[in-house]
PDB file of C-alpha atoms in Angstrom:
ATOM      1  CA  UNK U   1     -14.966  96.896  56.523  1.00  0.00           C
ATOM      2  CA  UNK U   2     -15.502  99.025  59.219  1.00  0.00           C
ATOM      3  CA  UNK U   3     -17.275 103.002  60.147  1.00  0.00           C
ATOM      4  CA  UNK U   4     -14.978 103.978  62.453  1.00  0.00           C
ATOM      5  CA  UNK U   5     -14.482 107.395  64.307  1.00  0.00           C
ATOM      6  CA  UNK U   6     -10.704 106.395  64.510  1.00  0.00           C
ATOM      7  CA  UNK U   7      -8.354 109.407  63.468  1.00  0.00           C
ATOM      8  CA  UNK U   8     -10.118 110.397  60.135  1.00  0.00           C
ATOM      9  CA  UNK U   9     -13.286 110.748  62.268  1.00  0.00           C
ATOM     10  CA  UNK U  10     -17.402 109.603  62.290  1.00  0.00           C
ATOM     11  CA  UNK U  11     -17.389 109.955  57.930  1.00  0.00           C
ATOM     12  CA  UNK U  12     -15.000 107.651  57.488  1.00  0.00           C
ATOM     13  CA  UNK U  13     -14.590 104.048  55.914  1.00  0.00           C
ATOM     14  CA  UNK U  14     -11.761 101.737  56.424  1.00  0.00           C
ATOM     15  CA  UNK U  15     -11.391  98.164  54.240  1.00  0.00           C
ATOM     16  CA  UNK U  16      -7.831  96.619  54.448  1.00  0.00           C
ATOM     17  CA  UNK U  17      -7.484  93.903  50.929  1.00  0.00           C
ATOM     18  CA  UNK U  18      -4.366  91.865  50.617  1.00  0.00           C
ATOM     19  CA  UNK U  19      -2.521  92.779  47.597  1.00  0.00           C
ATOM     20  CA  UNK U  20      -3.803  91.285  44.978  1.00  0.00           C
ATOM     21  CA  UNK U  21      -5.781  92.429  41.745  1.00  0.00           C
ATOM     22  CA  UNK U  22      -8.603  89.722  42.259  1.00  0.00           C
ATOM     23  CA  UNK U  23      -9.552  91.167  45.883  1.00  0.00           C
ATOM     24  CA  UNK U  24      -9.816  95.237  44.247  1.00  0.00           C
ATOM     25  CA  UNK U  25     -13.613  94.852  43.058  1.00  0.00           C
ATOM     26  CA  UNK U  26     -13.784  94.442  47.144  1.00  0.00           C
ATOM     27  CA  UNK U  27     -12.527  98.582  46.878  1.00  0.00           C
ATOM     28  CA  UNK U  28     -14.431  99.599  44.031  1.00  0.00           C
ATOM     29  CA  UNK U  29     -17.765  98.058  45.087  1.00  0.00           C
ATOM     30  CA  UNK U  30     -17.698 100.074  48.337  1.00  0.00           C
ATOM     31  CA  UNK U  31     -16.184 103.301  46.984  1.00  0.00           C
ATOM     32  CA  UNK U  32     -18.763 103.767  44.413  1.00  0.00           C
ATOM     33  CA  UNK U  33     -22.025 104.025  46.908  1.00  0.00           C
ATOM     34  CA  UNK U  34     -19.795 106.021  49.220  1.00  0.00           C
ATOM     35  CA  UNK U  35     -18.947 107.930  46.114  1.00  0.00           C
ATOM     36  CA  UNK U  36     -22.843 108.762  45.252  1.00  0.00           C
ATOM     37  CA  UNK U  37     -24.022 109.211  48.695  1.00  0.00           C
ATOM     38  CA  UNK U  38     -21.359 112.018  49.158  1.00  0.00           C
ATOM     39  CA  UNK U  39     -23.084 113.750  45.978  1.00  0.00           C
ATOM     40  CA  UNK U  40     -20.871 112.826  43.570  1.00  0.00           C
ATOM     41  CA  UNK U  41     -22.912 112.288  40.155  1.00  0.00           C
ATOM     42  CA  UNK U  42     -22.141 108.859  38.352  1.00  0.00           C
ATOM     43  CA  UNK U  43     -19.689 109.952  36.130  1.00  0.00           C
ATOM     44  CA  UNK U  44     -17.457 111.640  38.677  1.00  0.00           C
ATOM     45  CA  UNK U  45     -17.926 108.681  40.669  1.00  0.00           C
ATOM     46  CA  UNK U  46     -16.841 105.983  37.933  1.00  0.00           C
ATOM     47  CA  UNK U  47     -14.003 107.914  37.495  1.00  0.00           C
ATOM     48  CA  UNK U  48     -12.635 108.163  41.593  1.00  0.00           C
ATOM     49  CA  UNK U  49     -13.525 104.713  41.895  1.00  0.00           C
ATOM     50  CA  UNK U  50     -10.607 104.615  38.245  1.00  0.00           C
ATOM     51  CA  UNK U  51      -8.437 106.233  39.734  1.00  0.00           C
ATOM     52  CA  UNK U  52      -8.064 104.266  43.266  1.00  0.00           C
ATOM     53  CA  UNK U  53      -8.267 101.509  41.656  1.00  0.00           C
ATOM     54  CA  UNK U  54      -5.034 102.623  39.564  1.00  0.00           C
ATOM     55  CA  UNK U  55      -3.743 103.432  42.553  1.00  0.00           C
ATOM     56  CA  UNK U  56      -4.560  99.891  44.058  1.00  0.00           C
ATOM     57  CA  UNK U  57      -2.764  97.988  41.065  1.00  0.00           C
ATOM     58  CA  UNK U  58       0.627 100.791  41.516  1.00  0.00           C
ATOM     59  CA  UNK U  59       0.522  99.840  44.639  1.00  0.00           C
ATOM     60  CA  UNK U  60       0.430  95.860  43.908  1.00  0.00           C
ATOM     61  CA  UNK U  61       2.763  96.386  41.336  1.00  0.00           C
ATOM     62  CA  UNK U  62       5.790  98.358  42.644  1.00  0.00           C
ATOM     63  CA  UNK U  63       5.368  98.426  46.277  1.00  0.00           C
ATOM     64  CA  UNK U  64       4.738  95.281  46.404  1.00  0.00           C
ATOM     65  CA  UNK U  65       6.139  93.968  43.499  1.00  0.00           C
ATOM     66  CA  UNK U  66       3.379  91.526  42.894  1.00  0.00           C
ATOM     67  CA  UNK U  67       3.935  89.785  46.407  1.00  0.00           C
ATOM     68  CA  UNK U  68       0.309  88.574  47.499  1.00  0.00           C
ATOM     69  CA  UNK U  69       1.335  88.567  51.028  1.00  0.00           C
ATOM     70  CA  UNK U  70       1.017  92.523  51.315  1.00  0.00           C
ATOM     71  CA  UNK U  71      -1.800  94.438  52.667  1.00  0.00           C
ATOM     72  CA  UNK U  72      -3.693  97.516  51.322  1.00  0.00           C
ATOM     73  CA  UNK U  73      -5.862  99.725  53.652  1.00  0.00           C
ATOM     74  CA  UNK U  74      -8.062 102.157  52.392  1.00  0.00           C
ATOM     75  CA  UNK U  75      -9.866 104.709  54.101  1.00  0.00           C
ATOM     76  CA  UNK U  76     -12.287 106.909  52.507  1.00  0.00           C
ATOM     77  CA  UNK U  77     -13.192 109.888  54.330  1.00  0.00           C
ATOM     78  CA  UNK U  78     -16.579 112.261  53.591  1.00  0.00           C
ATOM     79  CA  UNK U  79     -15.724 115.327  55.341  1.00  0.00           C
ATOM     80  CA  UNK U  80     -14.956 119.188  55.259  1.00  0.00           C
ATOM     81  CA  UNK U  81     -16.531 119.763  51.708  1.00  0.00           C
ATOM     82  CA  UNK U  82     -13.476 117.370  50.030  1.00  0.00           C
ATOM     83  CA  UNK U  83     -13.686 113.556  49.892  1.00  0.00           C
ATOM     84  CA  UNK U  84     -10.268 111.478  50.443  1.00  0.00           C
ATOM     85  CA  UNK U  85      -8.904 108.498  50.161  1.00  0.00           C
ATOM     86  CA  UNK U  86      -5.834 107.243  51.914  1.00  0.00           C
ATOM     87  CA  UNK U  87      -4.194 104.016  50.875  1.00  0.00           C
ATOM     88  CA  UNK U  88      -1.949 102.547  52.994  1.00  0.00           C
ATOM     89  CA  UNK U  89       0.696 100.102  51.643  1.00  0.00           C
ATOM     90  CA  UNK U  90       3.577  98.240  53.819  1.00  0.00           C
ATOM     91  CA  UNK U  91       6.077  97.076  50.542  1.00  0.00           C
ATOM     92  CA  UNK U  92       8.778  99.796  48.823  1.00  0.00           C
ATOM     93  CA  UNK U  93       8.423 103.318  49.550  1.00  0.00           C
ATOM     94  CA  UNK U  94       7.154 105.127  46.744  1.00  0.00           C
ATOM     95  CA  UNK U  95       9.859 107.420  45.094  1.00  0.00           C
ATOM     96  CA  UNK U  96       7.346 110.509  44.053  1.00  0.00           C
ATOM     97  CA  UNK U  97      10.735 112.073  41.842  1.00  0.00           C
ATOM     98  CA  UNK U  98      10.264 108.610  39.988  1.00  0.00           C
ATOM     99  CA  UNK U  99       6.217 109.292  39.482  1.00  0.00           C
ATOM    100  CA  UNK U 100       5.434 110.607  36.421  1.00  0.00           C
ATOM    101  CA  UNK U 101       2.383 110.324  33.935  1.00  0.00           C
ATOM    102  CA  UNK U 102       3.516 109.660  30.586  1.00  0.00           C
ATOM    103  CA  UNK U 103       3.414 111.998  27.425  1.00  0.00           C
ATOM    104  CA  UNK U 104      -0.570 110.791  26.163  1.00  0.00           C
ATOM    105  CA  UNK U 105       1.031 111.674  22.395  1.00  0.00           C
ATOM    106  CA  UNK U 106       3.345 108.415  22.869  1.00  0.00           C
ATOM    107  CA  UNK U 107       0.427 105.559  22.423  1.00  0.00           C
ATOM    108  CA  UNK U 108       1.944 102.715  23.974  1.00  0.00           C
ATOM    109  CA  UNK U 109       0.739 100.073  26.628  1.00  0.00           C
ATOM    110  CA  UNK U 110       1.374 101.191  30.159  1.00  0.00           C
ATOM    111  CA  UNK U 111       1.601 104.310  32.593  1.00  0.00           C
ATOM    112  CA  UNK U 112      -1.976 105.471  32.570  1.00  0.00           C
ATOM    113  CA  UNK U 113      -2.697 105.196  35.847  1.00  0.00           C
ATOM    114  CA  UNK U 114      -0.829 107.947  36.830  1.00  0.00           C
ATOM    115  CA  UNK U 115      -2.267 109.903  34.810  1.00  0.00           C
ATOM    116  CA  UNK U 116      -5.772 108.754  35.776  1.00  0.00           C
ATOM    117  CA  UNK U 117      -5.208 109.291  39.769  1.00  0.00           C
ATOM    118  CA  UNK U 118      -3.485 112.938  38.599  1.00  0.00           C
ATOM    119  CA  UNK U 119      -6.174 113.866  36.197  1.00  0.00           C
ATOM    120  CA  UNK U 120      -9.255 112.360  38.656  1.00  0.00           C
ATOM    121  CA  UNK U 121      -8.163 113.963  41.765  1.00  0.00           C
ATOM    122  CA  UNK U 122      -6.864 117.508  43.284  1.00  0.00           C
ATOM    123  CA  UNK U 123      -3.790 116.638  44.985  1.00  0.00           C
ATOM    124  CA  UNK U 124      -1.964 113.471  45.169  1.00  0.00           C
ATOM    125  CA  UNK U 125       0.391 113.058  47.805  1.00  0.00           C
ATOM    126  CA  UNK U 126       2.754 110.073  48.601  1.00  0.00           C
ATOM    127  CA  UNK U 127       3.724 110.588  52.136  1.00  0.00           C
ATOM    128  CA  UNK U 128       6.682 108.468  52.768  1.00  0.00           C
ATOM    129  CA  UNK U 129       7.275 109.223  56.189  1.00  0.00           C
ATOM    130  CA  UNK U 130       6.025 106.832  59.008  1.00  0.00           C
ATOM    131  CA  UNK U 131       7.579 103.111  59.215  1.00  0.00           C
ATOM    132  CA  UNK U 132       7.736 101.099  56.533  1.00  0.00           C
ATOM    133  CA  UNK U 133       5.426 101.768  53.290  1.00  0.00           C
ATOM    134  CA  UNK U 134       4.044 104.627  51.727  1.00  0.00           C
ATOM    135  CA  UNK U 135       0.772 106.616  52.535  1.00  0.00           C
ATOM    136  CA  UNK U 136      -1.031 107.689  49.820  1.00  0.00           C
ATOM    137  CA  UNK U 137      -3.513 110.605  50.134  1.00  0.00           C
ATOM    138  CA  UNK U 138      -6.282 111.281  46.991  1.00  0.00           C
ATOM    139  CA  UNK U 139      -8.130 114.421  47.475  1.00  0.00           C
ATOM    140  CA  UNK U 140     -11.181 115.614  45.503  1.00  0.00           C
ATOM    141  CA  UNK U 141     -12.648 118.681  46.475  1.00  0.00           C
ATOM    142  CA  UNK U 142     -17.001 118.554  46.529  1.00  0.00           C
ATOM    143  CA  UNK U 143     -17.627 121.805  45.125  1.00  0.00           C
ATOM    144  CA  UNK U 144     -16.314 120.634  41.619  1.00  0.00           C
ATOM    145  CA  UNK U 145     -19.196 117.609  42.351  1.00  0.00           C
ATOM    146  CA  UNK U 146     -21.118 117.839  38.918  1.00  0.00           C
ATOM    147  CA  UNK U 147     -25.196 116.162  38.566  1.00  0.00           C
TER     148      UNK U 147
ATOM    149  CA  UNK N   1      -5.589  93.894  36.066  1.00  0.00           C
ATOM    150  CA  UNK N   2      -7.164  90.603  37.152  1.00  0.00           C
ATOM    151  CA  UNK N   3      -8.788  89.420  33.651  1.00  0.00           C
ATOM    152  CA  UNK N   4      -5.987  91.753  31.479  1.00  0.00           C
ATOM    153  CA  UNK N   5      -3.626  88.237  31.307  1.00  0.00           C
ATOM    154  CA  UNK N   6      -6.244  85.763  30.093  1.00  0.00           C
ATOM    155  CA  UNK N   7      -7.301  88.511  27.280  1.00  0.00           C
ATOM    156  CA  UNK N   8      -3.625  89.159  25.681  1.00  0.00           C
ATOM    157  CA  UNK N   9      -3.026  85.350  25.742  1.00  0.00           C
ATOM    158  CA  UNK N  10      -6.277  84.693  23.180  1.00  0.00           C
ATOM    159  CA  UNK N  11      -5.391  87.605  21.501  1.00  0.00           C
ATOM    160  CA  UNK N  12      -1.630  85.898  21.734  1.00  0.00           C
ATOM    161  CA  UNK N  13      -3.483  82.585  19.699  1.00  0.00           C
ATOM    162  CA  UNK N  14      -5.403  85.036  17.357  1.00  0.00           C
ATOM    163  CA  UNK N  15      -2.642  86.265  16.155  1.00  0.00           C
ATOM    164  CA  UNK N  16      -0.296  83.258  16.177  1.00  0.00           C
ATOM    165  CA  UNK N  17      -3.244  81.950  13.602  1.00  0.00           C
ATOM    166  CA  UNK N  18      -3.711  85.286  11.307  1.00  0.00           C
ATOM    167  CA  UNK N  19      -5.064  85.112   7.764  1.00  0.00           C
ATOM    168  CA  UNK N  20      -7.644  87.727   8.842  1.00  0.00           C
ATOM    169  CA  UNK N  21      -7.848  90.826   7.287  1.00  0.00           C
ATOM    170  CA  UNK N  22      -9.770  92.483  10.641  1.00  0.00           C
ATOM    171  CA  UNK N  23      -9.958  92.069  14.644  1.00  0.00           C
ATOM    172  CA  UNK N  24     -12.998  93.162  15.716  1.00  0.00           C
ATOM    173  CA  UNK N  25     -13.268  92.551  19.668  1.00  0.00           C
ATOM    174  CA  UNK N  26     -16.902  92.930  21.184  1.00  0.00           C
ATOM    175  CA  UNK N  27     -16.930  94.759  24.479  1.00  0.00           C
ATOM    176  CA  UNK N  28     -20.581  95.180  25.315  1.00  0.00           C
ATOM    177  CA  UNK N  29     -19.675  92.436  27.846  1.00  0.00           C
ATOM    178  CA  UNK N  30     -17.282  94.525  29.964  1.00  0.00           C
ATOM    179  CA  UNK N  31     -18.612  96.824  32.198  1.00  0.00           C
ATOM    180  CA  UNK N  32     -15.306  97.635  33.979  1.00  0.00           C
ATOM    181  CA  UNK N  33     -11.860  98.824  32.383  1.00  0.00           C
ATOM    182  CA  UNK N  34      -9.347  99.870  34.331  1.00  0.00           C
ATOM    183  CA  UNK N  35      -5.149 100.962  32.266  1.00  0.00           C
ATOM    184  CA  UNK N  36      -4.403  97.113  31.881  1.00  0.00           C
ATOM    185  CA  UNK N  37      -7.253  96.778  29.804  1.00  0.00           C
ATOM    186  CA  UNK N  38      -6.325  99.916  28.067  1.00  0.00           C
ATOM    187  CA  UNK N  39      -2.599  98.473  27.656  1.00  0.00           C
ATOM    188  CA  UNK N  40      -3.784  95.301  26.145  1.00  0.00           C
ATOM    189  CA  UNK N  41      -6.039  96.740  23.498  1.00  0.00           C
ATOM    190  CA  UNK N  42      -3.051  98.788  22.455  1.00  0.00           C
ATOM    191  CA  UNK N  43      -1.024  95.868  22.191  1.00  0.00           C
ATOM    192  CA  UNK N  44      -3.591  94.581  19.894  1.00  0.00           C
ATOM    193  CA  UNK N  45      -3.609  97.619  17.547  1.00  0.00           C
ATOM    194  CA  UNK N  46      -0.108  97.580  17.484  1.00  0.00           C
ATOM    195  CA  UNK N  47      -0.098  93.820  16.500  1.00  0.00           C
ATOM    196  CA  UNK N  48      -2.621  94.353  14.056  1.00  0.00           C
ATOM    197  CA  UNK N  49      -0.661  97.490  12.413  1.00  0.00           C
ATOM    198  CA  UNK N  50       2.681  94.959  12.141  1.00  0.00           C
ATOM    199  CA  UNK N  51       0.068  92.474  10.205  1.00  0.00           C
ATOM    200  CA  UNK N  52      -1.818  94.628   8.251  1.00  0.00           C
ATOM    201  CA  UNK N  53      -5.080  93.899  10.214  1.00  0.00           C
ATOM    202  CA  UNK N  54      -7.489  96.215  10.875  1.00  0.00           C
ATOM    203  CA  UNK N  55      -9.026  96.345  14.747  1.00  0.00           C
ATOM    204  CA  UNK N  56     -12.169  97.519  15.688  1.00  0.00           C
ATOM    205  CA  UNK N  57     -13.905  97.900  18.849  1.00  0.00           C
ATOM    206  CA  UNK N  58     -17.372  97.250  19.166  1.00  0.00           C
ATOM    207  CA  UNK N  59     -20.289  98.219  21.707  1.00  0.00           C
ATOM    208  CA  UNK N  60     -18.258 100.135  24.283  1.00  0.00           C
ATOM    209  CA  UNK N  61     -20.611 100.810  27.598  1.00  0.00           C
ATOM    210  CA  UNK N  62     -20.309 104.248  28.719  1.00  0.00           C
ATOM    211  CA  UNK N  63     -18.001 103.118  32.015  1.00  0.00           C
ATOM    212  CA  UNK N  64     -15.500 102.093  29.152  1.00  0.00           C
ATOM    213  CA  UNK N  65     -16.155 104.736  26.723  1.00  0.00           C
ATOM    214  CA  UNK N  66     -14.969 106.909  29.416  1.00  0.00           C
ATOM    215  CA  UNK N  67     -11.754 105.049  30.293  1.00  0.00           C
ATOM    216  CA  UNK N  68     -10.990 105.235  26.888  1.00  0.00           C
ATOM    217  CA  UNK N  69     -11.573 109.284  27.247  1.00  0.00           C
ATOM    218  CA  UNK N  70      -9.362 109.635  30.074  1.00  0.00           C
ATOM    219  CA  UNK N  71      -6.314 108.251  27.978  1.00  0.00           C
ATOM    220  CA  UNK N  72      -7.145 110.185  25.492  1.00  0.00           C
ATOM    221  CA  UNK N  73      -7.528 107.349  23.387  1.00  0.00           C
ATOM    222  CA  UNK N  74     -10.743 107.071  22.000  1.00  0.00           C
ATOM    223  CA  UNK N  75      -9.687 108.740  18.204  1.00  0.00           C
ATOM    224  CA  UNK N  76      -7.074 106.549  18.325  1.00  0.00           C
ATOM    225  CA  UNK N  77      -8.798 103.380  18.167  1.00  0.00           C
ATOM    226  CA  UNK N  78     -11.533 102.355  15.346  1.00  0.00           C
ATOM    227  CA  UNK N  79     -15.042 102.271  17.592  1.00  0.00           C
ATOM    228  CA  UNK N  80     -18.551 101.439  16.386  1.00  0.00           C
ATOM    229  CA  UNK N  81     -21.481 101.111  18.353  1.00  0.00           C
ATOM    230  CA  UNK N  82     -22.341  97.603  17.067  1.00  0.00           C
ATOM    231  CA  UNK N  83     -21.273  94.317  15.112  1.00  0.00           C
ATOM    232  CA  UNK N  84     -22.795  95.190  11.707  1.00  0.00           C
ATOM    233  CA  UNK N  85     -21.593  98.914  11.657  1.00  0.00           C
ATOM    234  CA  UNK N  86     -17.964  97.364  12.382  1.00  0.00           C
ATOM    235  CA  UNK N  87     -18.195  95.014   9.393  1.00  0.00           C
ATOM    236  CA  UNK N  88     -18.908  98.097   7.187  1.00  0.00           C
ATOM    237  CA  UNK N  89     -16.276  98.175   4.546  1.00  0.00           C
ATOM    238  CA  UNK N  90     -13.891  95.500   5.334  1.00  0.00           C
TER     239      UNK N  90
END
């Protein structure tokens, strides 16, 4: 894990975890200080640190259709009153027209995450356009930060 | 994700068993939830509702609790606080 003022600048923290679900407490457990020191409250925290983790197991899932070979970078940036997280994955680009949450009414196992990262975070954006892989960018803006 | 496999395969054996009238799973163990977890529980209910069982969840932590708020699942699923409350009735 590394502080880096690389292109997401001095408030930024990059981890890189192959892709697989036993290495994603390695994510959570450093999101979720980052999380409160930005001035996030507990709550909202526990919930970001949800919805990357969502994002993580997508990622494991359908990029990388459960290869463990793959690698996921994550950078979580403190900056300009919004905190973001960019995941970067090297398996199949992410098709956002194929990205939906499900209809919550239809209670059946599967496709929450989705709906977690949507509901959790301001924008979501799958940026498909560099190389092989997708970039994922989570935004949360820190003036909805609650106590 | 990591743990969601070993839970559906003992629920898999619980099941294969039956003769019980009720699942009641204690979480007060699990601090951490993420949608697998989610996904497995509601492949228990909806094993239980083919059998005629009735599942309860017991002693959610608040981290959980509010997973299960997210999905919007929390009226779906019976949840009491503790062991004795869950037994209530059955």
């Amino acid at each position: 894990m590394t502080g880096t003022d690389g292109p997401y600048g001095l408030n930024s923290v990059t981890l890189t975890v192959p892709s697989q679900p036993k290495y994603l407490y390695i994510v959570r457990s450093a999101l979720y200080p980052l999380l409160l020191g930005a001035g996030f409250g507990k709550r909202d925290a526990r919930r970001i640190v949800l919805a990357v983790d969502e994002a993580c197991s997508n990622i494991i899932r359908h990029a990388y259709e459960e290869d463990p070979s793959g690698t996921i970078t994550v950078t979580a940036t403190d900056a300009a009153g919004q905190f973001t997280v960019r995941l970067r994955d090297y398996g199949r680009k992410a098709d956002p027209s194929s990205i939906a949450p499900r209809n919550l009414e239809d209670v059946r196992p599967g496709g929450l995450g989705t709906h977690f990262m949507g509901q959790v975070f301001d924008t979501v954006t799958y940026d498909t356009s560099e190389g092989e892989g997708t970039l994922l960018i989570l935004e949360k803006k820190k003036q909805q930060v609650k106590a | 994700m990591n743990t969601s496999p070993d839970v559906r395969k003992n629920l898999g054996e619980v099941f294969r068993q039956g003769g019980a009238r009720a699942l009641l799973i204690d979480l007060s163990g699990v601090r951490y939830m993420d949608s697998s977890g989610i996904a497995t529980l509601v492949e228990a209910m909806q094993n239980c509702m083919k059998r005629g069982m009735r599942l309860r969840l017991v002693a959610l932590s608040p981290p959980v609790r509010d997973v299960f708020e997210l999905a919007r699942l929390a009226s779906v699923f019976e949840i009491f606080p503790g062991v004795n409350e869950a037994t209530t009735g059955l």
